[in-house]
Amino acid sequence: MGLFTWLWDWLLYLFWSTEMDVTIVGLQNAGKTSLVRVLAGQDFTLDSIPTVAFNKREVKKGHVSIRCWDLGGQVKFRNMWERYCRDVNAIIFVVDAADRDAIVVAKDELHSLLGHETLEGIPLLVLANKSDVSGKMSVDEVIEGLELKRVVHREISCYGVSAKEETNLEAVLQWLVARSGK
């Protein structure tokens, strides 16, 4: 049975594999890098160092290979977000759901990013990370805080996730895979 499964997976990859690009943005310390590490099958770690410029990592889900561009969230890197979001299958915006004070800045940065004509129509996935922390914002609070209802002309989804507890990460991968052919 193992050989048949391996052969089937190899044939799927060889003849029906799909590649997609996603860009992951958000303010510093939102947990973008930790999220990508866990999605790629690595262990969660608390001692991630801040991303300088960007990291590229590949995540495989079935016959889909997802190239993830994890961009730095510090102010000095935010001006490059738009460049890396062009021509991707989806934009992932990560919010630290435990940092209520940062939601206003996150909203401003998100709306500034989405205001670029070059990004029109690209699906947006908002991830309220750190859902395992007590006192965190609910998904509804994140939607309201980011004013997502103002965003038009694009598909938007929002999930509460935890990179540490691996909460809802399968749903994130399924959402991405569903957009791999677009």
PDB file of C-alpha atoms in Angstrom:
ATOM      1  CA  MET A   1       0.000   0.000   0.000  1.00  0.00           C
ATOM      2  CA  GLY A   2       2.850   2.412   0.763  1.00  0.00           C
ATOM      3  CA  LEU A   3       4.384   1.998  -2.674  1.00  0.00           C
ATOM      4  CA  PHE A   4       1.048   2.608  -4.393  1.00  0.00           C
ATOM      5  CA  THR A   5       0.449   5.774  -2.345  1.00  0.00           C
ATOM      6  CA  TRP A   6       3.945   7.037  -3.113  1.00  0.00           C
ATOM      7  CA  LEU A   7       3.496   6.299  -6.828  1.00  0.00           C
ATOM      8  CA  TRP A   8       0.093   8.018  -6.887  1.00  0.00           C
ATOM      9  CA  ASP A   9       1.469  11.107  -5.122  1.00  0.00           C
ATOM     10  CA  TRP A  10       4.406  11.210  -7.523  1.00  0.00           C
ATOM     11  CA  LEU A  11       2.106  10.997 -10.574  1.00  0.00           C
ATOM     12  CA  LEU A  12      -0.140  13.717  -9.170  1.00  0.00           C
ATOM     13  CA  TYR A  13       2.853  15.945  -8.598  1.00  0.00           C
ATOM     14  CA  LEU A  14       4.343  15.187 -12.000  1.00  0.00           C
ATOM     15  CA  PHE A  15       1.215  15.706 -14.092  1.00  0.00           C
ATOM     16  CA  TRP A  16      -1.242  17.708 -12.015  1.00  0.00           C
ATOM     17  CA  SER A  17       0.851  19.770  -9.653  1.00  0.00           C
ATOM     18  CA  THR A  18      -0.103  23.370  -9.150  1.00  0.00           C
ATOM     19  CA  GLU A  19       2.050  26.203  -7.896  1.00  0.00           C
ATOM     20  CA  MET A  20       0.827  29.360  -6.287  1.00  0.00           C
ATOM     21  CA  ASP A  21       2.305  32.460  -4.703  1.00  0.00           C
ATOM     22  CA  VAL A  22       1.048  34.156  -1.565  1.00  0.00           C
ATOM     23  CA  THR A  23       2.414  37.148   0.255  1.00  0.00           C
ATOM     24  CA  ILE A  24       2.148  37.370   4.020  1.00  0.00           C
ATOM     25  CA  VAL A  25       2.156  40.841   5.539  1.00  0.00           C
ATOM     26  CA  GLY A  26       1.238  42.454   8.829  1.00  0.00           C
ATOM     27  CA  LEU A  27       2.766  44.543  11.576  1.00  0.00           C
ATOM     28  CA  GLN A  28       5.889  43.408  13.391  1.00  0.00           C
ATOM     29  CA  ASN A  29       5.387  40.724  16.062  1.00  0.00           C
ATOM     30  CA  ALA A  30       2.079  39.540  14.590  1.00  0.00           C
ATOM     31  CA  GLY A  31       3.541  36.038  14.216  1.00  0.00           C
ATOM     32  CA  LYS A  32       3.910  35.867  10.432  1.00  0.00           C
ATOM     33  CA  THR A  33       7.189  33.947  10.424  1.00  0.00           C
ATOM     34  CA  SER A  34       6.048  31.549  13.138  1.00  0.00           C
ATOM     35  CA  LEU A  35       2.864  30.915  11.185  1.00  0.00           C
ATOM     36  CA  VAL A  36       4.768  30.122   7.984  1.00  0.00           C
ATOM     37  CA  ARG A  37       7.187  27.854   9.871  1.00  0.00           C
ATOM     38  CA  VAL A  38       4.322  25.826  11.304  1.00  0.00           C
ATOM     39  CA  LEU A  39       2.454  25.695   7.964  1.00  0.00           C
ATOM     40  CA  ALA A  40       5.660  24.337   6.408  1.00  0.00           C
ATOM     41  CA  GLY A  41       5.691  21.516   8.959  1.00  0.00           C
ATOM     42  CA  GLN A  42       8.315  22.867  11.336  1.00  0.00           C
ATOM     43  CA  ASP A  43       7.947  23.251  15.078  1.00  0.00           C
ATOM     44  CA  PHE A  44       6.669  26.436  16.684  1.00  0.00           C
ATOM     45  CA  THR A  45       9.347  28.454  18.428  1.00  0.00           C
ATOM     46  CA  LEU A  46       9.044  31.483  20.687  1.00  0.00           C
ATOM     47  CA  ASP A  47      12.484  32.828  19.822  1.00  0.00           C
ATOM     48  CA  SER A  48      11.908  33.900  16.208  1.00  0.00           C
ATOM     49  CA  ILE A  49      14.000  36.850  15.193  1.00  0.00           C
ATOM     50  CA  PRO A  50      12.260  39.707  13.348  1.00  0.00           C
ATOM     51  CA  THR A  51      12.192  39.292   9.579  1.00  0.00           C
ATOM     52  CA  VAL A  52      14.569  41.606   7.769  1.00  0.00           C
ATOM     53  CA  ALA A  53      13.060  42.461   4.366  1.00  0.00           C
ATOM     54  CA  PHE A  54      11.554  39.057   3.477  1.00  0.00           C
ATOM     55  CA  ASN A  55      11.766  35.283   3.795  1.00  0.00           C
ATOM     56  CA  LYS A  56      10.615  32.824   1.172  1.00  0.00           C
ATOM     57  CA  ARG A  57       9.347  29.418   2.181  1.00  0.00           C
ATOM     58  CA  GLU A  58       7.525  26.663   0.344  1.00  0.00           C
ATOM     59  CA  VAL A  59       4.512  24.875   1.802  1.00  0.00           C
ATOM     60  CA  LYS A  60       3.090  21.746   0.172  1.00  0.00           C
ATOM     61  CA  LYS A  61      -0.534  20.697   0.485  1.00  0.00           C
ATOM     62  CA  GLY A  62      -1.492  17.728  -1.662  1.00  0.00           C
ATOM     63  CA  HIS A  63      -0.608  18.531  -5.258  1.00  0.00           C
ATOM     64  CA  VAL A  64      -0.295  22.269  -4.541  1.00  0.00           C
ATOM     65  CA  SER A  65       3.035  23.932  -3.867  1.00  0.00           C
ATOM     66  CA  ILE A  66       2.576  27.291  -2.135  1.00  0.00           C
ATOM     67  CA  ARG A  67       5.435  29.784  -2.294  1.00  0.00           C
ATOM     68  CA  CYS A  68       5.075  32.044   0.739  1.00  0.00           C
ATOM     69  CA  TRP A  69       6.700  35.466   0.756  1.00  0.00           C
ATOM     70  CA  ASP A  70       6.898  36.468   4.438  1.00  0.00           C
ATOM     71  CA  LEU A  71       7.595  40.216   4.573  1.00  0.00           C
ATOM     72  CA  GLY A  72       8.980  42.213   7.461  1.00  0.00           C
ATOM     73  CA  GLY A  73       6.404  44.217   9.379  1.00  0.00           C
ATOM     74  CA  GLN A  74       8.608  47.009  10.681  1.00  0.00           C
ATOM     75  CA  VAL A  75       7.837  50.499   9.385  1.00  0.00           C
ATOM     76  CA  LYS A  76      10.960  50.573   7.198  1.00  0.00           C
ATOM     77  CA  PHE A  77       9.783  47.489   5.241  1.00  0.00           C
ATOM     78  CA  ARG A  78       6.110  48.349   4.747  1.00  0.00           C
ATOM     79  CA  ASN A  79       6.786  50.398   1.612  1.00  0.00           C
ATOM     80  CA  MET A  80       7.859  47.187  -0.186  1.00  0.00           C
ATOM     81  CA  TRP A  81       4.679  45.247   0.646  1.00  0.00           C
ATOM     82  CA  GLU A  82       2.851  46.343  -2.501  1.00  0.00           C
ATOM     83  CA  ARG A  83       5.701  45.228  -4.775  1.00  0.00           C
ATOM     84  CA  TYR A  84       5.625  41.686  -3.361  1.00  0.00           C
ATOM     85  CA  CYS A  85       1.825  41.506  -3.396  1.00  0.00           C
ATOM     86  CA  ARG A  86       1.498  42.056  -7.139  1.00  0.00           C
ATOM     87  CA  ASP A  87       0.473  39.066  -9.229  1.00  0.00           C
ATOM     88  CA  VAL A  88       0.024  36.670  -6.297  1.00  0.00           C
ATOM     89  CA  ASN A  89      -2.850  34.239  -5.847  1.00  0.00           C
ATOM     90  CA  ALA A  90      -3.664  35.648  -2.395  1.00  0.00           C
ATOM     91  CA  ILE A  91      -2.557  38.176   0.190  1.00  0.00           C
ATOM     92  CA  ILE A  92      -2.475  37.058   3.815  1.00  0.00           C
ATOM     93  CA  PHE A  93      -2.669  39.841   6.382  1.00  0.00           C
ATOM     94  CA  VAL A  94      -1.713  38.677   9.881  1.00  0.00           C
ATOM     95  CA  VAL A  95      -2.909  40.555  12.955  1.00  0.00           C
ATOM     96  CA  ASP A  96      -1.788  39.985  16.530  1.00  0.00           C
ATOM     97  CA  ALA A  97      -5.224  39.401  18.082  1.00  0.00           C
ATOM     98  CA  ALA A  98      -3.694  39.888  21.536  1.00  0.00           C
ATOM     99  CA  ASP A  99      -2.464  43.433  20.744  1.00  0.00           C
ATOM    100  CA  ARG A 100      -5.562  45.630  20.844  1.00  0.00           C
ATOM    101  CA  ASP A 101      -3.478  48.812  20.677  1.00  0.00           C
ATOM    102  CA  ALA A 102      -2.016  47.882  17.275  1.00  0.00           C
ATOM    103  CA  ILE A 103      -5.325  47.345  15.453  1.00  0.00           C
ATOM    104  CA  VAL A 104      -5.624  50.999  14.361  1.00  0.00           C
ATOM    105  CA  VAL A 105      -2.147  50.988  12.788  1.00  0.00           C
ATOM    106  CA  ALA A 106      -2.872  47.575  11.234  1.00  0.00           C
ATOM    107  CA  LYS A 107      -6.105  48.953   9.730  1.00  0.00           C
ATOM    108  CA  ASP A 108      -4.315  51.970   8.261  1.00  0.00           C
ATOM    109  CA  GLU A 109      -1.539  49.825   6.773  1.00  0.00           C
ATOM    110  CA  LEU A 110      -3.986  47.288   5.344  1.00  0.00           C
ATOM    111  CA  HIS A 111      -6.180  49.919   3.683  1.00  0.00           C
ATOM    112  CA  SER A 112      -3.110  51.720   2.353  1.00  0.00           C
ATOM    113  CA  LEU A 113      -1.883  48.461   0.828  1.00  0.00           C
ATOM    114  CA  LEU A 114      -5.237  47.526  -0.668  1.00  0.00           C
ATOM    115  CA  GLY A 115      -5.577  51.008  -2.164  1.00  0.00           C
ATOM    116  CA  HIS A 116      -2.989  50.191  -4.838  1.00  0.00           C
ATOM    117  CA  GLU A 117      -4.580  49.542  -8.234  1.00  0.00           C
ATOM    118  CA  THR A 118      -1.977  46.848  -8.929  1.00  0.00           C
ATOM    119  CA  LEU A 119      -3.547  44.697  -6.201  1.00  0.00           C
ATOM    120  CA  GLU A 120      -7.177  44.978  -7.283  1.00  0.00           C
ATOM    121  CA  GLY A 121      -9.131  41.758  -7.105  1.00  0.00           C
ATOM    122  CA  ILE A 122      -6.477  39.684  -5.307  1.00  0.00           C
ATOM    123  CA  PRO A 123      -8.185  37.588  -2.599  1.00  0.00           C
ATOM    124  CA  LEU A 124      -7.413  38.618   0.982  1.00  0.00           C
ATOM    125  CA  LEU A 125      -7.121  36.264   3.925  1.00  0.00           C
ATOM    126  CA  VAL A 126      -6.956  37.985   7.315  1.00  0.00           C
ATOM    127  CA  LEU A 127      -5.575  35.868  10.123  1.00  0.00           C
ATOM    128  CA  ALA A 128      -6.179  36.921  13.725  1.00  0.00           C
ATOM    129  CA  ASN A 129      -3.138  35.138  15.162  1.00  0.00           C
ATOM    130  CA  LYS A 130      -2.514  34.258  18.807  1.00  0.00           C
ATOM    131  CA  SER A 131      -6.088  33.067  19.369  1.00  0.00           C
ATOM    132  CA  ASP A 132      -4.702  31.002  22.252  1.00  0.00           C
ATOM    133  CA  VAL A 133      -3.942  34.126  24.333  1.00  0.00           C
ATOM    134  CA  SER A 134      -6.486  35.194  26.933  1.00  0.00           C
ATOM    135  CA  GLY A 135      -8.010  38.628  26.368  1.00  0.00           C
ATOM    136  CA  LYS A 136      -7.425  38.425  22.621  1.00  0.00           C
ATOM    137  CA  MET A 137      -9.765  40.059  20.131  1.00  0.00           C
ATOM    138  CA  SER A 138     -12.457  37.882  18.596  1.00  0.00           C
ATOM    139  CA  VAL A 139     -12.638  37.477  14.828  1.00  0.00           C
ATOM    140  CA  ASP A 140     -15.622  39.877  14.821  1.00  0.00           C
ATOM    141  CA  GLU A 141     -13.577  42.475  16.733  1.00  0.00           C
ATOM    142  CA  VAL A 142     -10.731  42.130  14.230  1.00  0.00           C
ATOM    143  CA  ILE A 143     -13.146  42.498  11.307  1.00  0.00           C
ATOM    144  CA  GLU A 144     -14.579  45.633  12.903  1.00  0.00           C
ATOM    145  CA  GLY A 145     -11.184  47.028  13.952  1.00  0.00           C
ATOM    146  CA  LEU A 146      -9.755  46.590  10.455  1.00  0.00           C
ATOM    147  CA  GLU A 147     -12.955  47.937   8.889  1.00  0.00           C
ATOM    148  CA  LEU A 148     -13.027  45.002   6.496  1.00  0.00           C
ATOM    149  CA  LYS A 149     -16.595  45.772   5.465  1.00  0.00           C
ATOM    150  CA  ARG A 150     -15.229  48.879   3.697  1.00  0.00           C
ATOM    151  CA  VAL A 151     -13.096  46.690   1.434  1.00  0.00           C
ATOM    152  CA  VAL A 152     -14.825  46.013  -1.877  1.00  0.00           C
ATOM    153  CA  HIS A 153     -14.037  44.292  -5.175  1.00  0.00           C
ATOM    154  CA  ARG A 154     -12.154  41.383  -3.681  1.00  0.00           C
ATOM    155  CA  GLU A 155     -12.845  38.166  -1.855  1.00  0.00           C
ATOM    156  CA  ILE A 156     -12.112  38.415   1.882  1.00  0.00           C
ATOM    157  CA  SER A 157     -12.031  35.764   4.583  1.00  0.00           C
ATOM    158  CA  CYS A 158     -10.994  36.067   8.214  1.00  0.00           C
ATOM    159  CA  TYR A 159      -9.976  33.277  10.602  1.00  0.00           C
ATOM    160  CA  GLY A 160      -8.806  33.166  14.179  1.00  0.00           C
ATOM    161  CA  VAL A 161      -5.607  31.114  14.273  1.00  0.00           C
ATOM    162  CA  SER A 162      -2.816  30.151  16.602  1.00  0.00           C
ATOM    163  CA  ALA A 163       0.582  29.239  15.203  1.00  0.00           C
ATOM    164  CA  LYS A 164       1.552  27.984  18.668  1.00  0.00           C
ATOM    165  CA  GLU A 165      -1.456  25.674  19.096  1.00  0.00           C
ATOM    166  CA  GLU A 166      -1.849  25.058  15.320  1.00  0.00           C
ATOM    167  CA  THR A 167      -5.479  26.190  15.531  1.00  0.00           C
ATOM    168  CA  ASN A 168      -7.326  26.522  12.184  1.00  0.00           C
ATOM    169  CA  LEU A 169      -4.169  26.032  10.117  1.00  0.00           C
ATOM    170  CA  GLU A 170      -5.779  23.236   8.093  1.00  0.00           C
ATOM    171  CA  ALA A 171      -8.620  25.649   7.212  1.00  0.00           C
ATOM    172  CA  VAL A 172      -6.020  28.218   6.100  1.00  0.00           C
ATOM    173  CA  LEU A 173      -4.344  25.673   3.822  1.00  0.00           C
ATOM    174  CA  GLN A 174      -7.690  24.584   2.379  1.00  0.00           C
ATOM    175  CA  TRP A 175      -8.620  28.222   1.704  1.00  0.00           C
ATOM    176  CA  LEU A 176      -5.317  28.748  -0.109  1.00  0.00           C
ATOM    177  CA  VAL A 177      -5.504  25.541  -2.133  1.00  0.00           C
ATOM    178  CA  ALA A 178      -9.010  26.498  -3.268  1.00  0.00           C
ATOM    179  CA  ARG A 179      -7.513  29.661  -4.812  1.00  0.00           C
ATOM    180  CA  SER A 180      -4.531  27.958  -6.446  1.00  0.00           C
ATOM    181  CA  GLY A 181      -6.176  27.820  -9.859  1.00  0.00           C
ATOM    182  CA  LYS A 182      -7.229  31.469  -9.940  1.00  0.00           C
TER     183      LYS A 182
END
